[in-house]
CSV table of C-alpha atoms in Angstrom, one decimal:
chain,number,residue,atom,x,y,z
O,1,MET,CA,207.7,94.7,269.3
O,2,LEU,CA,204.7,94.0,267.0
O,3,GLY,CA,204.8,91.5,264.2
O,4,ALA,CA,205.5,88.0,263.1
O,5,ALA,CA,208.8,89.1,261.5
O,6,LEU,CA,210.5,89.8,264.9
O,7,ARG,CA,213.1,87.3,266.0
O,8,LEU,CA,215.2,86.9,269.1
O,9,ARG,CA,218.8,87.9,268.3
O,10,VAL,CA,221.9,88.1,270.4
O,11,ARG,CA,223.8,91.3,269.8
O,12,VAL,CA,227.6,91.0,269.3
O,13,LEU,CA,229.1,94.4,270.0
O,14,ARG,CA,232.1,95.7,268.1
O,15,ARG,CA,232.9,98.0,271.1
O,16,PRO,CA,231.9,98.3,274.7
O,17,ARG,CA,228.4,99.8,275.0
O,18,PRO,CA,228.5,103.4,276.1
O,19,HIS,CA,226.8,104.8,279.2
O,20,ARG,CA,226.9,101.5,281.1
O,21,GLY,CA,225.1,101.9,284.3
O,22,ARG,CA,223.2,105.2,284.8
O,23,ARG,CA,223.3,107.3,281.7
O,24,ARG,CA,223.1,111.1,281.8
O,25,GLY,CA,223.0,114.0,279.4
O,26,ARG,CA,225.4,117.0,279.5
O,27,ARG,CA,224.7,119.4,282.3
O,28,VAL,CA,223.1,122.7,281.3
O,29,GLY,CA,225.8,125.0,280.1
O,30,GLU,CA,228.1,122.2,278.7
O,31,ASP,CA,226.7,122.8,275.2
O,32,ASP,CA,226.6,126.3,273.7
O,33,ASP,CA,223.2,125.4,272.1
O,34,GLU,CA,221.7,123.9,275.3
O,35,GLY,CA,219.8,127.0,276.1
O,36,GLY,CA,217.9,126.8,272.8
O,37,ARG,CA,217.4,123.1,272.7
O,38,GLU,CA,213.8,122.0,272.3
O,39,PRO,CA,212.7,119.0,274.4
O,40,VAL,CA,212.1,115.6,272.8
O,41,LEU,CA,209.4,113.2,273.9
O,42,LEU,CA,209.7,109.6,272.8
O,43,VAL,CA,206.4,107.7,272.5
O,44,SER,CA,206.4,103.9,272.3
O,45,GLY,CA,204.1,101.5,270.4
O,46,MET,CA,202.4,98.1,270.8
O,47,GLY,CA,204.4,96.1,273.3
O,48,GLY,CA,206.9,98.9,273.7
O,49,SER,CA,206.5,99.7,277.4
O,50,VAL,CA,207.4,97.9,280.6
O,51,LEU,CA,204.3,96.8,282.5
O,52,ASN,CA,204.3,96.0,286.2
O,53,ALA,CA,201.6,94.2,288.2
O,54,ARG,CA,200.7,95.6,291.6
O,55,ARG,CA,198.4,94.2,294.2
O,56,ARG,CA,195.9,96.5,295.8
O,57,SER,CA,196.1,94.4,299.0
O,58,ASN,CA,199.8,94.5,299.2
O,59,PRO,CA,201.5,97.9,298.4
O,60,LYS,CA,204.9,96.3,298.5
O,61,PHE,CA,204.1,94.0,295.6
O,62,ASP,CA,205.5,95.3,292.3
O,63,LEU,CA,206.3,92.7,289.7
O,64,ARG,CA,207.5,93.3,286.1
O,65,VAL,CA,205.2,91.1,283.9
O,66,TRP,CA,206.0,92.6,280.5
O,67,VAL,CA,208.6,92.2,279.1
O,68,ARG,CA,210.4,89.3,280.9
O,69,ILE,CA,212.4,86.5,279.4
O,70,LEU,CA,212.4,84.2,282.4
O,71,LEU,CA,209.0,82.7,283.5
O,72,ALA,CA,207.4,84.9,280.8
O,73,ASN,CA,204.4,82.7,280.0
O,74,LEU,CA,203.6,82.0,283.7
O,75,TYR,CA,203.4,85.7,284.8
O,76,PHE,CA,201.8,86.8,281.5
O,77,LYS,CA,198.9,84.5,282.0
O,78,LYS,CA,198.6,85.2,285.7
O,79,TYR,CA,198.7,89.0,285.5
O,80,LEU,CA,198.1,90.2,282.0
O,81,TRP,CA,195.2,88.1,280.8
O,82,SER,CA,192.2,90.5,280.9
O,83,LEU,CA,188.7,91.2,279.9
O,84,TYR,CA,187.2,94.3,278.3
O,85,ASN,CA,184.7,96.2,280.3
O,86,ALA,CA,182.2,97.7,277.9
O,87,ASP,CA,180.9,100.1,280.5
O,88,THR,CA,184.2,101.8,281.0
O,89,GLY,CA,186.1,101.0,277.8
O,90,TYR,CA,189.1,99.7,279.8
O,91,VAL,CA,190.7,96.3,279.8
O,92,GLU,CA,190.8,94.9,283.3
O,93,PRO,CA,192.8,92.0,284.8
O,94,LEU,CA,191.0,88.8,285.6
O,95,ASP,CA,192.3,89.1,289.2
O,96,ASP,CA,190.4,92.0,290.8
O,97,ASP,CA,193.3,92.5,293.2
O,98,VAL,CA,195.7,93.3,290.4
O,99,GLU,CA,196.4,96.6,288.6
O,100,ILE,CA,198.7,97.0,285.7
O,101,VAL,CA,201.0,100.1,285.8
O,102,VAL,CA,203.8,101.6,283.7
O,103,PRO,CA,206.8,102.6,285.8
O,104,GLU,CA,207.6,106.4,285.6
O,105,ASP,CA,211.3,106.1,286.5
O,106,ASP,CA,213.9,108.2,284.7
O,107,HIS,CA,211.3,110.7,283.5
O,108,GLY,CA,209.4,108.0,281.6
O,109,LEU,CA,212.5,106.7,279.8
O,110,PHE,CA,213.0,103.5,281.9
O,111,ALA,CA,209.7,102.0,280.6
O,112,ILE,CA,210.7,102.3,277.0
O,113,ASP,CA,214.5,101.7,277.2
O,114,ILE,CA,215.4,98.1,277.8
O,115,LEU,CA,212.1,96.3,278.2
O,116,ASP,CA,213.6,93.5,280.3
O,117,PRO,CA,216.4,95.2,282.3
O,118,SER,CA,217.3,92.0,284.2
O,119,TRP,CA,220.9,90.9,284.6
O,120,PHE,CA,220.4,87.9,282.3
O,121,VAL,CA,219.3,90.1,279.4
O,122,GLU,CA,222.0,92.7,280.2
O,123,LEU,CA,224.6,90.0,280.2
O,124,LEU,CA,223.6,88.6,276.8
O,125,HIS,CA,222.5,91.8,275.2
O,126,VAL,CA,219.3,90.3,273.9
O,127,SER,CA,218.6,92.9,271.3
O,128,MET,CA,214.9,92.3,270.9
O,129,VAL,CA,214.2,94.0,274.2
O,130,TYR,CA,216.6,96.9,273.6
O,131,HIS,CA,213.8,99.1,272.5
O,132,PHE,CA,214.5,102.9,272.5
O,133,HIS,CA,217.8,102.2,274.2
O,134,ASP,CA,220.1,103.1,271.2
O,135,MET,CA,218.0,106.1,270.3
O,136,ILE,CA,218.2,107.4,273.9
O,137,ASP,CA,222.0,106.9,273.8
O,138,MET,CA,222.2,108.9,270.6
O,139,LEU,CA,220.1,111.8,271.9
O,140,ILE,CA,222.1,112.0,275.1
O,141,ASN,CA,225.2,112.0,273.0
O,142,CYS,CA,223.7,115.0,271.1
O,143,GLY,CA,223.4,116.9,274.4
O,144,TYR,CA,219.9,116.1,275.5
O,145,GLU,CA,219.4,115.8,279.3
O,146,LYS,CA,216.9,113.4,280.9
O,147,GLY,CA,214.2,115.3,282.7
O,148,THR,CA,215.0,118.6,281.1
O,149,THR,CA,215.1,118.1,277.3
O,150,LEU,CA,214.5,114.3,277.1
O,151,PHE,CA,211.4,112.4,278.2
O,152,GLY,CA,209.6,109.1,277.5
O,153,TYR,CA,206.0,108.1,277.4
O,154,GLY,CA,205.1,104.5,278.0
O,155,TYR,CA,201.6,103.4,278.5
O,156,ASP,CA,199.4,100.3,278.9
O,157,PHE,CA,199.3,99.3,275.2
O,158,ARG,CA,196.4,96.8,275.8
O,159,GLN,CA,194.1,99.8,276.2
O,160,SER,CA,192.5,101.9,273.4
O,161,ASN,CA,194.6,104.5,271.8
O,162,ARG,CA,192.0,107.1,272.7
O,163,ILE,CA,191.2,106.0,276.3
O,164,ASP,CA,191.1,108.9,278.8
O,165,LYS,CA,194.0,107.7,280.9
O,166,ALA,CA,196.4,107.5,277.9
O,167,MET,CA,195.2,110.9,276.6
O,168,ALA,CA,195.7,112.5,280.1
O,169,GLY,CA,199.1,110.9,280.4
O,170,LEU,CA,200.3,112.2,277.1
O,171,ARG,CA,199.0,115.7,277.9
O,172,ALA,CA,200.8,115.6,281.3
O,173,LYS,CA,204.1,114.6,279.6
O,174,LEU,CA,203.8,117.4,277.0
O,175,GLU,CA,203.1,120.0,279.7
O,176,THR,CA,206.0,118.7,281.8
O,177,ALA,CA,208.5,118.8,278.9
O,178,TYR,CA,207.2,122.3,277.9
O,179,LYS,CA,207.5,123.8,281.3
O,180,THR,CA,210.7,122.1,282.4
O,181,SER,CA,212.5,123.3,279.2
O,182,GLY,CA,211.5,126.8,279.9
O,183,GLY,CA,208.5,127.1,277.7
O,184,LYS,CA,209.9,125.5,274.5
O,185,LYS,CA,207.7,123.5,272.3
O,186,VAL,CA,208.2,119.7,272.2
O,187,ASN,CA,209.4,117.5,269.4
O,188,LEU,CA,207.6,114.2,269.4
O,189,ILE,CA,209.1,111.0,268.1
O,190,SER,CA,206.6,108.1,268.0
O,191,HIS,CA,207.1,104.5,267.0
O,192,SER,CA,204.5,102.1,265.5
O,193,MET,CA,201.1,102.3,267.3
O,194,GLY,CA,202.4,105.2,269.3
O,195,GLY,CA,201.7,107.2,266.1
O,196,LEU,CA,198.0,106.3,266.4
O,197,LEU,CA,197.9,107.3,270.0
O,198,VAL,CA,199.5,110.7,269.1
O,199,ARG,CA,197.1,111.1,266.2
O,200,CYS,CA,194.1,110.4,268.5
O,201,PHE,CA,195.4,113.0,270.9
O,202,MET,CA,195.8,115.5,268.1
O,203,SER,CA,192.3,114.8,266.9
O,204,MET,CA,190.7,115.1,270.3
O,205,ASN,CA,193.0,117.9,271.7
O,206,HIS,CA,193.8,119.9,268.6
O,207,ASP,CA,194.5,123.2,270.4
O,208,VAL,CA,196.6,121.6,273.1
O,209,PHE,CA,198.6,119.8,270.5
O,210,ALA,CA,199.2,123.0,268.7
O,211,LYS,CA,200.3,124.8,271.9
O,212,TYR,CA,202.9,122.2,273.0
O,213,VAL,CA,204.2,120.5,269.9
O,214,ASN,CA,206.7,121.9,267.3
O,215,LYS,CA,207.6,118.8,265.3
O,216,TRP,CA,206.2,115.3,265.1
O,217,ILE,CA,208.5,112.6,263.7
O,218,CYS,CA,206.5,109.4,263.1
O,219,ILE,CA,208.3,106.1,262.6
O,220,ALA,CA,206.6,103.0,261.2
O,221,CYS,CA,203.0,104.0,262.0
O,222,PRO,CA,200.2,101.7,260.7
O,223,PHE,CA,198.0,104.7,259.8
O,224,GLN,CA,195.6,102.5,257.9
O,225,GLY,CA,196.2,99.3,259.8
O,226,ALA,CA,198.6,96.3,259.5
O,227,PRO,CA,196.3,93.9,257.6
O,228,GLY,CA,198.3,90.6,257.7
O,229,CYS,CA,199.7,90.8,261.2
O,230,ILE,CA,196.5,92.1,262.9
O,231,ASN,CA,194.0,89.9,261.1
O,232,ASP,CA,196.1,86.9,261.9
O,233,SER,CA,196.8,88.0,265.5
O,234,LEU,CA,193.0,87.9,266.3
O,235,LEU,CA,192.8,84.4,264.9
O,236,THR,CA,196.0,82.6,265.8
O,237,GLY,CA,197.9,85.0,268.1
O,238,LEU,CA,201.3,86.7,267.8
O,239,GLN,CA,204.7,85.0,268.2
O,240,PHE,CA,207.7,87.2,268.9
O,241,VAL,CA,210.4,84.5,268.9
O,242,TYR,CA,210.9,81.2,267.3
O,243,GLY,CA,212.9,78.0,267.8
O,244,PHE,CA,214.5,77.1,271.1
O,245,GLN,CA,214.3,80.7,272.3
O,246,SER,CA,210.5,80.5,272.2
O,247,PHE,CA,210.6,78.4,275.4
O,248,PHE,CA,211.7,81.5,277.2
O,249,PHE,CA,209.1,83.9,276.0
O,250,VAL,CA,205.3,84.3,275.8
O,251,SER,CA,203.7,81.6,273.6
O,252,ARG,CA,201.7,82.5,270.5
O,253,TRP,CA,198.4,81.2,272.0
O,254,ALA,CA,198.9,82.9,275.4
O,255,MET,CA,199.4,86.2,273.5
O,256,HIS,CA,196.3,85.5,271.4
O,257,GLN,CA,194.1,85.2,274.5
O,258,LEU,CA,195.2,88.7,275.5
O,259,LEU,CA,194.9,90.3,272.1
O,260,VAL,CA,191.3,89.2,271.5
O,261,GLU,CA,190.3,91.5,274.3
O,262,CYS,CA,192.6,94.4,273.4
O,263,PRO,CA,191.0,97.5,271.9
O,264,SER,CA,194.4,98.6,270.6
O,265,ILE,CA,194.6,95.6,268.4
O,266,TYR,CA,191.1,96.1,266.9
O,267,GLU,CA,192.1,99.7,266.2
O,268,MET,CA,194.8,98.4,263.9
O,269,LEU,CA,192.6,96.3,261.7
O,270,PRO,CA,192.8,97.4,258.1
O,271,ASN,CA,190.7,100.6,257.5
O,272,GLN,CA,187.6,99.6,255.6
O,273,GLU,CA,187.2,103.1,254.1
O,274,PHE,CA,190.8,103.4,252.9
O,275,LYS,CA,191.3,103.1,249.1
O,276,TRP,CA,193.9,100.3,249.1
O,277,LYS,CA,195.7,99.5,245.9
O,278,LYS,CA,194.5,96.0,246.4
O,279,LYS,CA,192.1,95.3,249.3
O,280,PRO,CA,193.6,93.0,251.9
O,281,ILE,CA,191.8,89.6,252.2
O,282,ILE,CA,191.6,86.5,254.3
O,283,GLN,CA,191.2,83.2,252.5
O,284,VAL,CA,190.1,79.9,253.9
O,285,TRP,CA,190.2,76.5,252.1
O,286,ARG,CA,187.0,74.9,253.3
O,287,LYS,CA,184.9,71.8,252.8
O,288,ASN,CA,181.4,72.8,251.6
O,289,PRO,CA,178.9,70.5,253.4
O,290,GLU,CA,176.2,71.7,251.0
O,291,LYS,CA,178.2,70.5,248.0
O,292,ASP,CA,179.1,67.0,249.2
O,293,GLY,CA,182.3,68.2,250.9
O,294,ILE,CA,183.7,69.8,247.8
O,295,VAL,CA,186.8,71.9,248.8
O,296,GLU,CA,186.4,75.6,248.0
O,297,LEU,CA,188.6,78.7,248.5
O,298,VAL,CA,186.4,81.2,250.5
O,299,GLN,CA,187.5,84.8,250.4
O,300,TYR,CA,186.8,87.5,253.0
O,301,GLU,CA,187.4,91.1,252.4
O,302,ALA,CA,187.8,93.6,255.3
O,303,THR,CA,184.0,94.2,255.4
O,304,ASP,CA,183.4,90.5,255.6
O,305,CYS,CA,186.1,89.5,258.2
O,306,VAL,CA,183.9,90.2,261.2
O,307,SER,CA,181.7,87.2,260.3
O,308,LEU,CA,184.8,85.1,260.0
O,309,PHE,CA,186.2,86.3,263.3
O,310,GLU,CA,182.9,85.6,265.1
O,311,GLU,CA,182.5,82.1,263.7
O,312,ALA,CA,186.2,81.1,264.2
O,313,LEU,CA,186.3,82.4,267.8
O,314,ARG,CA,182.8,81.4,268.9
O,315,ASN,CA,184.1,78.7,271.2
O,316,ASN,CA,187.3,80.4,272.2
O,317,GLU,CA,188.0,80.3,275.9
O,318,LEU,CA,190.8,80.2,278.5
O,319,THR,CA,191.2,78.6,281.9
O,320,TYR,CA,192.1,80.9,284.8
O,321,ASN,CA,192.3,79.7,288.4
O,322,GLY,CA,190.5,76.5,287.4
O,323,LYS,CA,187.6,78.4,285.8
O,324,LYS,CA,186.6,78.6,282.1
O,325,VAL,CA,186.4,82.2,280.7
O,326,ALA,CA,184.7,82.7,277.3
O,327,LEU,CA,186.7,84.8,274.9
O,328,PRO,CA,184.7,85.1,271.6
O,329,PHE,CA,185.3,87.9,269.1
O,330,ASN,CA,184.3,91.0,271.1
O,331,MET,CA,181.8,93.1,269.2
O,332,SER,CA,181.8,95.7,271.9
O,333,VAL,CA,185.5,96.2,271.3
O,334,PHE,CA,185.0,96.3,267.6
O,335,LYS,CA,182.3,99.0,267.9
O,336,TRP,CA,184.7,101.0,270.1
O,337,ALA,CA,187.5,100.6,267.6
O,338,THR,CA,185.2,101.7,264.8
O,339,LYS,CA,184.6,105.0,266.6
O,340,THR,CA,188.4,105.3,267.2
O,341,ARG,CA,188.9,105.0,263.4
O,342,GLN,CA,186.5,107.9,262.9
O,343,ILE,CA,188.6,110.0,265.3
O,344,LEU,CA,191.8,109.0,263.5
O,345,ASP,CA,190.3,109.8,260.1
O,346,ASN,CA,189.2,113.3,261.4
O,347,ALA,CA,192.6,114.3,262.7
O,348,GLU,CA,194.0,117.5,261.2
O,349,LEU,CA,197.6,118.6,261.6
O,350,PRO,CA,197.9,122.1,263.0
O,351,ASP,CA,199.6,124.6,260.7
O,352,THR,CA,202.2,125.3,263.3
O,353,VAL,CA,203.4,121.7,263.6
O,354,SER,CA,206.0,120.2,261.2
O,355,PHE,CA,205.4,116.5,260.4
O,356,TYR,CA,208.0,113.9,259.2
O,357,ASN,CA,207.4,110.3,258.3
O,358,ILE,CA,209.9,107.5,258.4
O,359,SER,CA,208.7,104.1,257.0
O,360,GLY,CA,210.5,100.7,256.8
O,361,THR,CA,211.0,99.2,253.4
O,362,SER,CA,212.4,96.1,251.6
O,363,TYR,CA,211.0,93.5,254.0
O,364,GLU,CA,208.4,91.0,253.2
O,365,THR,CA,205.3,92.2,255.1
O,366,PRO,CA,202.2,90.0,255.6
O,367,TYR,CA,199.2,91.3,253.8
O,368,ASP,CA,196.7,88.6,252.7
O,369,VAL,CA,196.3,85.6,255.0
O,370,CYS,CA,195.3,82.1,254.0
O,371,TYR,CA,194.3,79.2,256.2
O,372,GLY,CA,194.2,75.5,255.3
O,373,SER,CA,195.0,74.2,251.8
O,374,GLU,CA,193.3,72.4,249.0
O,375,SER,CA,194.8,69.1,250.2
O,376,SER,CA,194.2,69.9,253.9
O,377,PRO,CA,191.1,72.0,254.1
O,378,ILE,CA,189.4,73.5,257.1
O,379,GLY,CA,186.3,71.8,258.3
O,380,ASP,CA,184.8,73.8,261.2
O,381,LEU,CA,186.0,77.4,261.2
O,382,SER,CA,187.2,77.2,264.8
O,383,GLU,CA,190.0,75.1,263.4
O,384,VAL,CA,191.5,78.3,261.8
O,385,CYS,CA,192.7,79.3,265.3
O,386,HIS,CA,195.0,76.4,265.5
O,387,THR,CA,196.3,76.5,261.9
O,388,VAL,CA,199.6,77.8,260.6
O,389,PRO,CA,198.8,80.7,258.3
O,390,ALA,CA,200.2,81.3,254.8
O,391,TYR,CA,200.8,84.9,253.8
O,392,THR,CA,200.9,87.0,250.7
O,393,TYR,CA,203.6,89.6,251.2
O,394,VAL,CA,204.0,93.3,250.2
O,395,ASP,CA,206.8,95.8,250.7
O,396,GLY,CA,207.1,97.2,254.2
O,397,ASP,CA,209.0,96.7,257.4
O,398,GLY,CA,207.9,93.1,258.1
O,399,THR,CA,204.9,94.3,260.1
O,400,VAL,CA,203.4,97.5,258.6
O,401,PRO,CA,202.9,97.7,254.8
O,402,ILE,CA,204.6,100.8,253.3
O,403,GLU,CA,201.2,101.7,251.8
O,404,SER,CA,199.7,102.0,255.2
O,405,ALA,CA,202.8,103.7,256.8
O,406,LEU,CA,202.8,106.4,254.1
O,407,ALA,CA,199.0,107.1,254.2
O,408,ASP,CA,199.1,109.7,257.0
O,409,GLY,CA,197.1,112.2,255.0
O,410,PHE,CA,199.1,115.2,256.2
O,411,SER,CA,201.3,117.7,254.5
O,412,ALA,CA,204.6,116.3,255.4
O,413,LYS,CA,207.9,118.2,255.4
O,414,GLU,CA,209.6,114.9,254.4
O,415,ARG,CA,208.7,111.3,253.9
O,416,VAL,CA,211.7,108.9,253.9
O,417,GLY,CA,211.8,105.1,253.5
O,418,VAL,CA,214.6,103.3,255.3
O,419,GLU,CA,215.6,99.7,254.6
O,420,ALA,CA,215.1,98.3,258.1
O,421,ASP,CA,212.5,96.1,259.9
O,422,HIS,CA,209.9,97.4,262.2
O,423,ARG,CA,211.8,97.3,265.5
O,424,GLY,CA,215.2,97.7,263.8
O,425,LEU,CA,214.2,101.3,262.8
O,426,LEU,CA,214.7,102.3,266.4
O,427,SER,CA,218.4,101.5,266.2
O,428,ASP,CA,219.2,102.3,262.6
O,429,GLU,CA,222.0,104.6,261.7
O,430,ASN,CA,220.2,106.2,258.8
O,431,VAL,CA,217.1,106.9,261.0
O,432,PHE,CA,219.5,108.5,263.5
O,433,LYS,CA,220.9,110.7,260.7
O,434,LEU,CA,217.4,111.8,259.8
O,435,LEU,CA,216.5,112.6,263.4
O,436,LYS,CA,219.6,114.7,263.9
O,437,LYS,CA,219.0,116.5,260.7
O,438,TRP,CA,215.3,117.3,261.5
O,439,LEU,CA,216.1,118.1,265.2
O,440,GLY,CA,219.1,120.3,264.1
O,441,VAL,CA,221.6,118.5,266.4
O,442,SER,CA,224.8,116.6,266.1
O,443,GLU,CA,226.6,114.0,268.2
O,444,LYS,CA,229.8,114.5,270.1
O,445,SER,CA,230.9,111.0,269.4
O,446,GLU,CA,229.8,108.7,266.6
O,447,TRP,CA,231.0,105.2,267.6
O,448,ARG,CA,227.8,103.6,268.8
O,449,CYS,CA,226.9,100.1,267.6
O,450,VAL,CA,224.0,100.7,265.2
O,451,SER,CA,222.7,98.9,262.1
O,452,LYS,CA,223.2,100.3,258.6
O,453,SER,CA,220.6,100.5,255.9
O,454,LYS,CA,219.7,102.3,252.7
O,455,VAL,CA,217.5,105.4,252.5
O,456,VAL,CA,214.8,106.1,249.9
O,457,ASP,CA,213.3,109.5,249.4
O,458,LEU,CA,209.6,109.0,249.2
O,459,GLY,CA,208.8,112.6,248.4
O,460,THR,CA,206.4,114.9,250.2
């Protein structure tokens, strides 16, 4: 779900979609290999989990606030706009009566399947919200059974990737999958930021990870950050859909006012210690008041960007229930994220765990960002937040540069590049072929509607 390259597309199916209604796997015993099948746990990334709002004062109140197509902006502002609590490390709703929860239905799979399961989306097959849906179908077709050998882990993606609740939740899922399958080790499949959450868990719970995990298949993880997308999201926000469809989704600026308080976003800023082939930069065309308003191109590298963020966001605020709430660049969140980066960098893969890396290639991926122009320069830096950015692109999946996705630092069994975009990797035919190969399974039927792409062997 992350990234400016995402677009709202209406899927036209060549055949009726399988498993309409409630989908199930084969019963135990229907597959000769079922007794030896290792469980699979799917871990979503940024924006990849359904979030519900509940009221502490009304136990019956339970409203899906992410993702929703209808009334998206209204409910997003009312329930998801939040503030970071530096004492606890958690992001908390502006309404004290509200708590944000991830539904646990269907053994955790419901929350990461179709992110807006409303009749409207189902009718039109709005593909952008069909998240792990096709992959779940494929795995069920291979004989995996929900609640026995197939599980999902969705989480509140606004929070830090190392926050206690997320770590405890992942541990509980691993334990459940391990015990329910009869003591078989778990094969993890993570997407996007979910890879950072798994890496944090592995770094902080190395022995537990080694006990429960057999294979970790990582898809499109921003191991060293997503420079263009994340730098710009902190300054101007994130827009998931464009054109007429944007009226039905969360606006770019509404999203910005959430992200500026999200530790998970700060944790995906470009790693300052990583040896990039070319360091990502932010450029601003500015009038220099000390030189009679001469227009200059000012450049900020990763180590300098904090000063830009602070200056550009110094007057940032939102209005909630008629009250102004200040939302400057949050240095407390940045310091928390800096510690998270240390935890990520210290992660070591257990010798008993096999690691596989799939990255998206052949898509223009934002890297450097530029605001203003020589003919229309920025005056006050706060104007940056309301400026349309210009990007310099590199190869990647449209969100994560391939350089970052490949820089896991582990001894991988295989690293493979697939020509697909960030979200499209979750429904790509060649990705599915790789998963089946690495999991050692095959499908009973092969007629699902999936995208096609090319595969590039990136070596080990």
